[in-house]
Every structure is written in structure tokens, then in C-alpha cells.
mmCIF file of C-alpha atoms in Angstrom:
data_model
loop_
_atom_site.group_PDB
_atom_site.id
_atom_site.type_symbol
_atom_site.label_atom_id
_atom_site.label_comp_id
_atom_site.label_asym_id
_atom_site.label_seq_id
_atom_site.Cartn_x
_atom_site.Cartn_y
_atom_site.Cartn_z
ATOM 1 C CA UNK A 1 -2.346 -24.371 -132.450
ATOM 2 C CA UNK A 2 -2.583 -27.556 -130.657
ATOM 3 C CA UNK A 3 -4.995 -26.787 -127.494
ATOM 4 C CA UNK A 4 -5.674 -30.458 -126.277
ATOM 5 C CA UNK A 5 -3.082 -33.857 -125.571
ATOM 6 C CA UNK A 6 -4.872 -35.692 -128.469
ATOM 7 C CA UNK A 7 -3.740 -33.065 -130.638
ATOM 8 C CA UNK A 8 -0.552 -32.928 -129.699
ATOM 9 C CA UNK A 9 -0.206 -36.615 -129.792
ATOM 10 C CA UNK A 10 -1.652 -36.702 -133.081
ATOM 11 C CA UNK A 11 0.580 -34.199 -134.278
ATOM 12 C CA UNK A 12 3.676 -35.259 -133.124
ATOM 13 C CA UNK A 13 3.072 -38.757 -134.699
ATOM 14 C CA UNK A 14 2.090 -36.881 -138.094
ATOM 15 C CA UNK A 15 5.733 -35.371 -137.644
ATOM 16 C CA UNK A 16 7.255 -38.835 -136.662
ATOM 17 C CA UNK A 17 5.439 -40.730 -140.043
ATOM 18 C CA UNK A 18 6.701 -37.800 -142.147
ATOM 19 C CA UNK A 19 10.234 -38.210 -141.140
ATOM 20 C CA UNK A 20 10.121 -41.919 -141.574
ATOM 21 C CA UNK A 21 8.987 -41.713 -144.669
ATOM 22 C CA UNK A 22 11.133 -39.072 -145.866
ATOM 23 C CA UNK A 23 14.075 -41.000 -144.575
ATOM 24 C CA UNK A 24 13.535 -44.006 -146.335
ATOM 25 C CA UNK A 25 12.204 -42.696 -149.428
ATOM 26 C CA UNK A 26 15.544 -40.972 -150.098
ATOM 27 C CA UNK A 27 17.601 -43.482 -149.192
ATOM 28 C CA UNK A 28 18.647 -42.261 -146.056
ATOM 29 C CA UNK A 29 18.232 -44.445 -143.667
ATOM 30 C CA UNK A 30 20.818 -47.232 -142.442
ATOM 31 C CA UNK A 31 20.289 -50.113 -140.450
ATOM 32 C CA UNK A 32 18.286 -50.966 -138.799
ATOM 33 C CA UNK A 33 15.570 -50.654 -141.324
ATOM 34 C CA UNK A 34 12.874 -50.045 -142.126
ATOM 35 C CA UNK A 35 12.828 -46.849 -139.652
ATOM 36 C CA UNK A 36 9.429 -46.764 -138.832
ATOM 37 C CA UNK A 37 9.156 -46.896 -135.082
ATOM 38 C CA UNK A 38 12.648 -46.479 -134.321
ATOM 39 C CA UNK A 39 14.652 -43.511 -133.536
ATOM 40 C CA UNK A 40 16.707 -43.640 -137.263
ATOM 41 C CA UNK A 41 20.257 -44.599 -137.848
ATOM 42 C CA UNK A 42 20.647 -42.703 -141.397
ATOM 43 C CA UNK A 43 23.955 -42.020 -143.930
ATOM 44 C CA UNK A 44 26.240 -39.566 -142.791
ATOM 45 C CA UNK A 45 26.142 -41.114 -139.119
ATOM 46 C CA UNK A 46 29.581 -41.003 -138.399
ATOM 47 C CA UNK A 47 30.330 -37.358 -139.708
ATOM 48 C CA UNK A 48 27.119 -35.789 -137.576
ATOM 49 C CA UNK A 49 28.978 -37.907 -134.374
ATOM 50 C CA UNK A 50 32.428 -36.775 -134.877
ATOM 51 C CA UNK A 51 30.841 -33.236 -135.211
ATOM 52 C CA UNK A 52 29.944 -34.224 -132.052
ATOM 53 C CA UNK A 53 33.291 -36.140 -130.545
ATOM 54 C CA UNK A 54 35.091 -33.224 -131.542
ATOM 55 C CA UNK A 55 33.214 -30.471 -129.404
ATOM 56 C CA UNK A 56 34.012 -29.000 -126.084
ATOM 57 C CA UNK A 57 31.361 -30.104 -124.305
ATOM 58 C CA UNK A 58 32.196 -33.955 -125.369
ATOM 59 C CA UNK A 59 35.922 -33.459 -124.954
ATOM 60 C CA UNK A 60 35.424 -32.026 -121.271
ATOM 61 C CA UNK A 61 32.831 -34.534 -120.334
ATOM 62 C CA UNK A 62 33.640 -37.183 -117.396
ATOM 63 C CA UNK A 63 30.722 -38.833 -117.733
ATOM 64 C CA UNK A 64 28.054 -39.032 -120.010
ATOM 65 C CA UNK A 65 24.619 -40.342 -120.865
ATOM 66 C CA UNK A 66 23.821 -41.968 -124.132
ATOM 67 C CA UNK A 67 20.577 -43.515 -125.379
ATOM 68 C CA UNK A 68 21.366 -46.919 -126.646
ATOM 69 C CA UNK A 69 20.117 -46.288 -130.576
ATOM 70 C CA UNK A 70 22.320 -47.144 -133.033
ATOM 71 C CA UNK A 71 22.285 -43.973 -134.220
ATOM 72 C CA UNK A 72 24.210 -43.233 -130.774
ATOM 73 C CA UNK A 73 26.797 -45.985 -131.072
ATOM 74 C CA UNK A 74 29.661 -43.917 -132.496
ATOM 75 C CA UNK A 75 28.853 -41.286 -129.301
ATOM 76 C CA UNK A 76 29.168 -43.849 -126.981
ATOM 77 C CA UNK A 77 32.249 -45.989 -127.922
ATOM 78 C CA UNK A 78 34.532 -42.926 -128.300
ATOM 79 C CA UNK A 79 32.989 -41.829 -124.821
ATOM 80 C CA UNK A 80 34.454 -45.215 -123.519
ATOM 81 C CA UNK A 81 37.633 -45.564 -125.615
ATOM 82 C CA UNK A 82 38.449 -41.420 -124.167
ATOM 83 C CA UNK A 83 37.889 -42.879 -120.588
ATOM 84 C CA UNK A 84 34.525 -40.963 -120.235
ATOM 85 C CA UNK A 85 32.030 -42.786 -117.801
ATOM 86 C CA UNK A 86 28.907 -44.228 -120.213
ATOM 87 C CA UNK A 87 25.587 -44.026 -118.517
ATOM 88 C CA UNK A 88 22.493 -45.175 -120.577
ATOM 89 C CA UNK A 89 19.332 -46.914 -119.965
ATOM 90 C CA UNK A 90 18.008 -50.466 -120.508
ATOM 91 C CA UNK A 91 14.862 -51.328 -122.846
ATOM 92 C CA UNK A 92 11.512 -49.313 -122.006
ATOM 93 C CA UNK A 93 13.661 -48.671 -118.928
ATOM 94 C CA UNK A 94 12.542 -52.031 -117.779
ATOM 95 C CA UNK A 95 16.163 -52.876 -115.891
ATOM 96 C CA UNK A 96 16.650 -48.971 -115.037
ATOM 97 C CA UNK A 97 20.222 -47.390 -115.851
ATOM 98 C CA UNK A 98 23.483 -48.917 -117.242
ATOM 99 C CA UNK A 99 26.608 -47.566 -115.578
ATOM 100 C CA UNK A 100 29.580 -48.275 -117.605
ATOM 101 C CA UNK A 101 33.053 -47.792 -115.816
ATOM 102 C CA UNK A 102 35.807 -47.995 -119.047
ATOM 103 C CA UNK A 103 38.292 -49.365 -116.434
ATOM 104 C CA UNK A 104 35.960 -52.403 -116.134
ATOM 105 C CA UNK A 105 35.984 -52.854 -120.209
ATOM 106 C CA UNK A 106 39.217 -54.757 -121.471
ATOM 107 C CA UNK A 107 41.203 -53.191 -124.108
ATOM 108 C CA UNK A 108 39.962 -53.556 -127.624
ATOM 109 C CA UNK A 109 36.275 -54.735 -126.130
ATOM 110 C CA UNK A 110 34.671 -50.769 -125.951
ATOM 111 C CA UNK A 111 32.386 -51.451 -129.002
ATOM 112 C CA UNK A 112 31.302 -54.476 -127.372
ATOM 113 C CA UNK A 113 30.419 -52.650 -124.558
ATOM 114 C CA UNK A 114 28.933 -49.360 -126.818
ATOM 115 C CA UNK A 115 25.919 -52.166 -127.035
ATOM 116 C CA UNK A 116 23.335 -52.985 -124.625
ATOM 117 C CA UNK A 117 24.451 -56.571 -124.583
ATOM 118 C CA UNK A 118 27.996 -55.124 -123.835
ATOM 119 C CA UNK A 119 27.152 -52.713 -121.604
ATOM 120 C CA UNK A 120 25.164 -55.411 -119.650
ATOM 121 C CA UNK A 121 28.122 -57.500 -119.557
ATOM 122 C CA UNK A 122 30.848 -54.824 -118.211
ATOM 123 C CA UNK A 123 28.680 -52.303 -116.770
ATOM 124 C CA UNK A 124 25.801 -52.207 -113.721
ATOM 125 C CA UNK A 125 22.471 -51.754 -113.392
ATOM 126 C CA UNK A 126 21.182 -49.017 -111.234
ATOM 127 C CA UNK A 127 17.353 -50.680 -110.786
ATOM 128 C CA UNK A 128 16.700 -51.087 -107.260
ATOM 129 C CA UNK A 129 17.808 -49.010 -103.431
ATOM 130 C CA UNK A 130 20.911 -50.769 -103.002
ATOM 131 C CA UNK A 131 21.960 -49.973 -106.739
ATOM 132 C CA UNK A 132 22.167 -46.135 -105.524
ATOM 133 C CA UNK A 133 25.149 -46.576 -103.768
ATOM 134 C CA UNK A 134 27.084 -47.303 -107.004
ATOM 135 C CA UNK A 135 25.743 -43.455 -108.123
ATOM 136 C CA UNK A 136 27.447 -41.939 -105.273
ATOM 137 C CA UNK A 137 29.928 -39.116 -106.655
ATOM 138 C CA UNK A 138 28.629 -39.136 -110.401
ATOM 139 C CA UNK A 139 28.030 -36.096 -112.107
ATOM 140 C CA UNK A 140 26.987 -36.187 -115.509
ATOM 141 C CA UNK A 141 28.138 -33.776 -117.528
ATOM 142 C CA UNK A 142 26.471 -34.231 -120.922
ATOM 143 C CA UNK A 143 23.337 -36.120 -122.072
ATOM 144 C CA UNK A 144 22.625 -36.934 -125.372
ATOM 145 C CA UNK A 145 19.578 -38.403 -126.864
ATOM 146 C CA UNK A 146 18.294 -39.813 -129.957
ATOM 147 C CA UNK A 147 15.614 -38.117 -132.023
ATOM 148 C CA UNK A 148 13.309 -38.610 -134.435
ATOM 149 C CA UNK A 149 12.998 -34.829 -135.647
ATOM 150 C CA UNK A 150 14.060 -31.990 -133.956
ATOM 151 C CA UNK A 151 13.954 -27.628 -134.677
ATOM 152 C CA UNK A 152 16.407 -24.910 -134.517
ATOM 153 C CA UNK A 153 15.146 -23.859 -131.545
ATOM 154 C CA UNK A 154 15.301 -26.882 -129.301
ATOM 155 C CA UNK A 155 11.990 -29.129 -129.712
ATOM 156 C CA UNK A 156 12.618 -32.610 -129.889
ATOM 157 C CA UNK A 157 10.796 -35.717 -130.340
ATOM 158 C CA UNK A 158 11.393 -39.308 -130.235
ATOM 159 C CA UNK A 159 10.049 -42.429 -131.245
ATOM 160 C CA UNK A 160 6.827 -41.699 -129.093
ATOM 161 C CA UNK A 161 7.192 -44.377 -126.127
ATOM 162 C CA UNK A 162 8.595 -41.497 -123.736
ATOM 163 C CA UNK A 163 11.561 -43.345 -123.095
ATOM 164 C CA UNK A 164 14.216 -40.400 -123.964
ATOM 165 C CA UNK A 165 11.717 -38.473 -121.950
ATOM 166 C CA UNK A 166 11.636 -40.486 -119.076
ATOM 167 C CA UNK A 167 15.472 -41.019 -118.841
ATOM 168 C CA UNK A 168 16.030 -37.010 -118.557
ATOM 169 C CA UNK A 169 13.348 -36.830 -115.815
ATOM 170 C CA UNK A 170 15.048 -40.349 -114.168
ATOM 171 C CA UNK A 171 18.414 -38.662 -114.354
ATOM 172 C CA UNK A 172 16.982 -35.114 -112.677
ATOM 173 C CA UNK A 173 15.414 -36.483 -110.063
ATOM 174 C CA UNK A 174 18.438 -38.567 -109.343
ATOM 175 C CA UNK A 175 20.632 -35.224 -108.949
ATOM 176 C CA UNK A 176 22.530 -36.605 -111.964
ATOM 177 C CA UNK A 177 22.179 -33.728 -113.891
ATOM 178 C CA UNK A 178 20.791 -30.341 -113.510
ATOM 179 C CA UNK A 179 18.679 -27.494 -115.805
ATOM 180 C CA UNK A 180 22.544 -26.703 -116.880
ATOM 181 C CA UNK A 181 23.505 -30.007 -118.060
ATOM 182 C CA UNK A 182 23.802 -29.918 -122.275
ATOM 183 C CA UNK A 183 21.639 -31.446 -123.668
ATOM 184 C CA UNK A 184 22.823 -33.048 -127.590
ATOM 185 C CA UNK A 185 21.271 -34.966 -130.376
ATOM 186 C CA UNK A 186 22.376 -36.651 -133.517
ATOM 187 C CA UNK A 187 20.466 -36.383 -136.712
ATOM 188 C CA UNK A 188 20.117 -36.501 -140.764
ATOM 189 C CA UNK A 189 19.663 -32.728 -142.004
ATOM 190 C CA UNK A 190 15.859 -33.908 -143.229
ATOM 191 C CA UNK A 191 15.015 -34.648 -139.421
ATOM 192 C CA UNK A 192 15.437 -30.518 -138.789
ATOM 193 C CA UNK A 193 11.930 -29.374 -139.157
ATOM 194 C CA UNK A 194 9.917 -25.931 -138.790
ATOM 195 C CA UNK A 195 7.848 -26.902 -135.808
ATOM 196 C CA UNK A 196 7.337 -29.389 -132.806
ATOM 197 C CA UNK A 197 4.488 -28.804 -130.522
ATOM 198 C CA UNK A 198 6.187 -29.405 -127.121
ATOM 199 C CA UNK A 199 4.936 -30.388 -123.844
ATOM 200 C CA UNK A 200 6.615 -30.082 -119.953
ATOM 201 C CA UNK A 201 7.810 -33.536 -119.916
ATOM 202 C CA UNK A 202 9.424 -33.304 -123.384
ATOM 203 C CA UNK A 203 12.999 -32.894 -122.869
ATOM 204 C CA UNK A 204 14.503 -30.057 -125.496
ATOM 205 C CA UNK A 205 18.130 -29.995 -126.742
ATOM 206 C CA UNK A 206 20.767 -27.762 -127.333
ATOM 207 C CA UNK A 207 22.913 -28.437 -129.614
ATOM 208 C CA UNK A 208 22.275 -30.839 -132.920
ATOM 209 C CA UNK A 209 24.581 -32.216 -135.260
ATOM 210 C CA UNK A 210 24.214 -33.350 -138.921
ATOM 211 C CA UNK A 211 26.559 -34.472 -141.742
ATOM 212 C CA UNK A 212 26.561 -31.032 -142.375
ATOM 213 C CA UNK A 213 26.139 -28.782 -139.308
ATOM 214 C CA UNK A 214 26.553 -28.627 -135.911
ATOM 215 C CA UNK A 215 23.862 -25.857 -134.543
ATOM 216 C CA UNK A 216 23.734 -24.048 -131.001
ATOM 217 C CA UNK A 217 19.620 -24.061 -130.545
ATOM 218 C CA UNK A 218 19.612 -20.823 -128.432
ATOM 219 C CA UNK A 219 16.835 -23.244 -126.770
ATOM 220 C CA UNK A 220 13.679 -21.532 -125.833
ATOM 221 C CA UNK A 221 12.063 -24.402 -124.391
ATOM 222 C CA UNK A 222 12.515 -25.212 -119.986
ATOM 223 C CA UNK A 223 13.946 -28.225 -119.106
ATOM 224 C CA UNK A 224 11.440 -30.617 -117.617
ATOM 225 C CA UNK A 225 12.086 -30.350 -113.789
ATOM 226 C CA UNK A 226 12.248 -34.170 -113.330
ATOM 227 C CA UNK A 227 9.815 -37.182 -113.584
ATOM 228 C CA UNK A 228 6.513 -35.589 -114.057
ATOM 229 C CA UNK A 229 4.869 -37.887 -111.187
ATOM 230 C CA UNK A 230 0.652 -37.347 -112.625
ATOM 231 C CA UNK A 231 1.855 -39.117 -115.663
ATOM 232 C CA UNK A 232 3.036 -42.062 -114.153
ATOM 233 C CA UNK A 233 0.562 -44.709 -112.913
ATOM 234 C CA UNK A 234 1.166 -47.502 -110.374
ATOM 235 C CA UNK A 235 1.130 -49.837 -113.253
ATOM 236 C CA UNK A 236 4.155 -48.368 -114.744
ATOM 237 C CA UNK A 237 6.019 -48.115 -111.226
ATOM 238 C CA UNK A 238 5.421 -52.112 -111.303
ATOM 239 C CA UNK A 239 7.029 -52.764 -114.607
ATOM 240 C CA UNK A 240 9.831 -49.842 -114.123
ATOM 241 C CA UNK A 241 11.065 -50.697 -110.575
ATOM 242 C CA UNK A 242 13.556 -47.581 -110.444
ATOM 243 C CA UNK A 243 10.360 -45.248 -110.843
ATOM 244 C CA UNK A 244 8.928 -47.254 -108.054
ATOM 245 C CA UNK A 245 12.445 -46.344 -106.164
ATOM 246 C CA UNK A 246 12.310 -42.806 -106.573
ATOM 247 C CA UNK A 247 8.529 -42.125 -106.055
ATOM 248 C CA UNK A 248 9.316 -44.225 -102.260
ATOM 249 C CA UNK A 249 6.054 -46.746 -103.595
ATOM 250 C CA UNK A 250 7.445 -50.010 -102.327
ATOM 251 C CA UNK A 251 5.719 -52.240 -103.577
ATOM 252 C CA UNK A 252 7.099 -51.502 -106.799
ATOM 253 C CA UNK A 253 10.461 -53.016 -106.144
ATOM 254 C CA UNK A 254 11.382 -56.346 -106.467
#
């Protein structure tokens, strides 16, 4: 159906405007708001997360990624108040990873550091070569993302700046995770749709959870097999220093 990138681009952002709208036309979206543009916080939040807290693969995790939405925050303080090690990234992935240790977060502070002002404060950032020494050991064991909309069978897509994307690929080609890793999102019921057109670098999921539901995808779609390197232009390698890092270009760090 959709046979060139405009197309797909142009679709996915018909998908993205529909779920926006839909959101806040019914009331469902939470702060912040207006949604537009943002990967949604909506009602029912904390149900769909504890769906989530309550799982296996959560409860087993050691360490975990977790975008920093607020749709996320729930994930990612009861990751740090059960010990778990919070990994997430920084804005348009400008500063790279945070690494949050919970033995570094005082008692009573793990909302505080469920932010990315927190985090900042009691975690580190993993940016530059010597910063790789501090991911020596780690394992992630779960990753979850935020999404704008999302299908039974796995498609996903987010706010449509890559950055969910580009974490996955960051966080394969850092032998952080692997094609076995879980992959988890956190939605409204109304962000389920029929159909995503989905590309190699867009990372699917496996599991959703609602207010309502918490669905296995059976995904059909193959995880992206890291940063996708002819997508990513010296330009971007300036203003994202880890890419710069991992692609060995070094003029790109600081």
C-alpha cells in the first residue's frame, strides 16, 4: 500500500493526527496537554502501568529502559523503588543515555529521580568514550517505550522525531539488549489501531497494556538490527555525540 518514504511518512503522521485528535476529543488525554506532538499521557495511566508492574517480565527485570514520557513515569519509579536499574535517554538524545543506579537515589526521592531532572541529578550520562566504562556488566532486560498508536500485531509509532527509534538501535549496537529483549508499551485502548505501515528502523513491541488489557502481540515485525547507519548524517553525529561514539567519527565528540 505504501510503496515510497513520503508515503509512509505521510501516513504515519495521518495516524499520529488521528490519535491526537481522538484523544483529546474524548477527553482522554492528561497532562501534559494538548497532546499534539507528544507521545500522550491519557486517563487510565496508572491501571495500563500496573498491568504492566505486575507482569513477569517487569518483576524479573534487573534493569530496564524507560522513555522519559510522562506517560512512562509510573513504569519507571516502581522500576527504581523495586531496586531495578533505570536506563533512559536525554532530550532528542542530545546528552545520550541516563543510567540510574537506585542505590545512588535516597529513600523517599525515586519520583524525583523517575524525571529527567531527577534522573540527571542521581543518575549518569553515558555521552562520550569514557562514559562506556560505567556500561560495563549491564544487561537490560526489558525496554519499554512510549507510543503514539500501536496494532495487535506489533507496529508501533511515536511522536515522529525517531527518538524511541533511535534509542532501540543506540541500545543494540551497544550490546545492551538483543533481538530477545521484550519489548513493552503503555497506551489508551483508542491508540490500538488496524494498521501501521512499518519500516526497518521502526522498533515493534510485544506486549501492550491498556486500562483494560494487557495483549501478547505474537509480533510479526524483525527487530531493527541496530542504528541504521544510511540514515544518519554527519550533522546528526555532531549534535548526538554518542552516535558520533559508536559510528568511531571523531570529530563528533566533544
Amino acid at each position: 500500500m505504501w510503496r515510497h518514504d513520503e508515503d509512509i511518512s505521510n501516513a504515519k503522521q495521518r495516524i499520529r493526527r488521528k490519535v491526537w485528535k481522538t484523544l483529546e476529543d474524548q477527553g482522554l488525554a492528561t497532562y501534559p496537554r494538548p497532546c499534539f506532538g507528544s507521545i500522550p499521557n491519557f486517563r487510565g495511566n496508572m491501571t495500563a502501568s500496573w498491568k504492566l508492574i505486575r507482569t513477569d517480565i517487569f518483576r524479573r527485570a534487573e534493569a530496564v529502559y524507560i522513555s522519559m514520557d510522562p506517560a512512562e513515569k509510573v513504569a519507571r519509579e516502581s522500576a527504581l523503588m523495586r531496586g531495578k536499574i533505570l536506563v533512559s535517554s536525554t532530550p532528542r538524545f542530545r546528552r545520550g543515555l541516563i543510567v540510574v543506579n537506585p542505590e545512588n537515589v535516597p529513600m523517599g526521592a525515586y519520583s524525583v529521580a523517575a524525571s529527567l531532572r531527577g534522573a540527571l541529578r542521581y543518575g549518569e550520562v553515558i555521552y562520550r568514550v569514557k562514559d562506556l566504562r560505567l556500561l560495563r556488566g549491564l544487561k537490560i532486560d526489558l525496554v519499554i517505550l512510549g507510543s503514539v498508536a500501536v496494532t495487535a500485531d506489533g507496529g508501533r509509532i511515536g511522536k515522529g522525531d525517531g527518538q524511541g527509534d533511535l534509542a532501540y538501535g543506540v541500545l543494540k549496537e551497544l550490546g545492551l539488549i538483543d533481538n530477545e529483549t521484550p519489548v513493552a508499551t503503555i497506551v489508551h485502548d483508542v491508540q490500538i489501531i488496524d494498521e501501521i505501515p512499518m519500516e526497518r528502523h521502526d522498533a515493534p513491541v510485544d506486549y501492550i497494556f491498556t486500562p483494560s488489557q494487557a495483549l501478547k502481540t505474537q509480533c510479526k515485525y524483525p527487530k531493527p538490527p541496530g542504528v541504521i547507519w544510511d540514515k544518519v548524517t554527519v550533522d546528526m553525529m555532531k549534535v548526538i555525540p554518542l552516535l558520533g561514539v559508536l559510528s568511531g567519527f571523531e570529530g563528533a565528540t566533544p
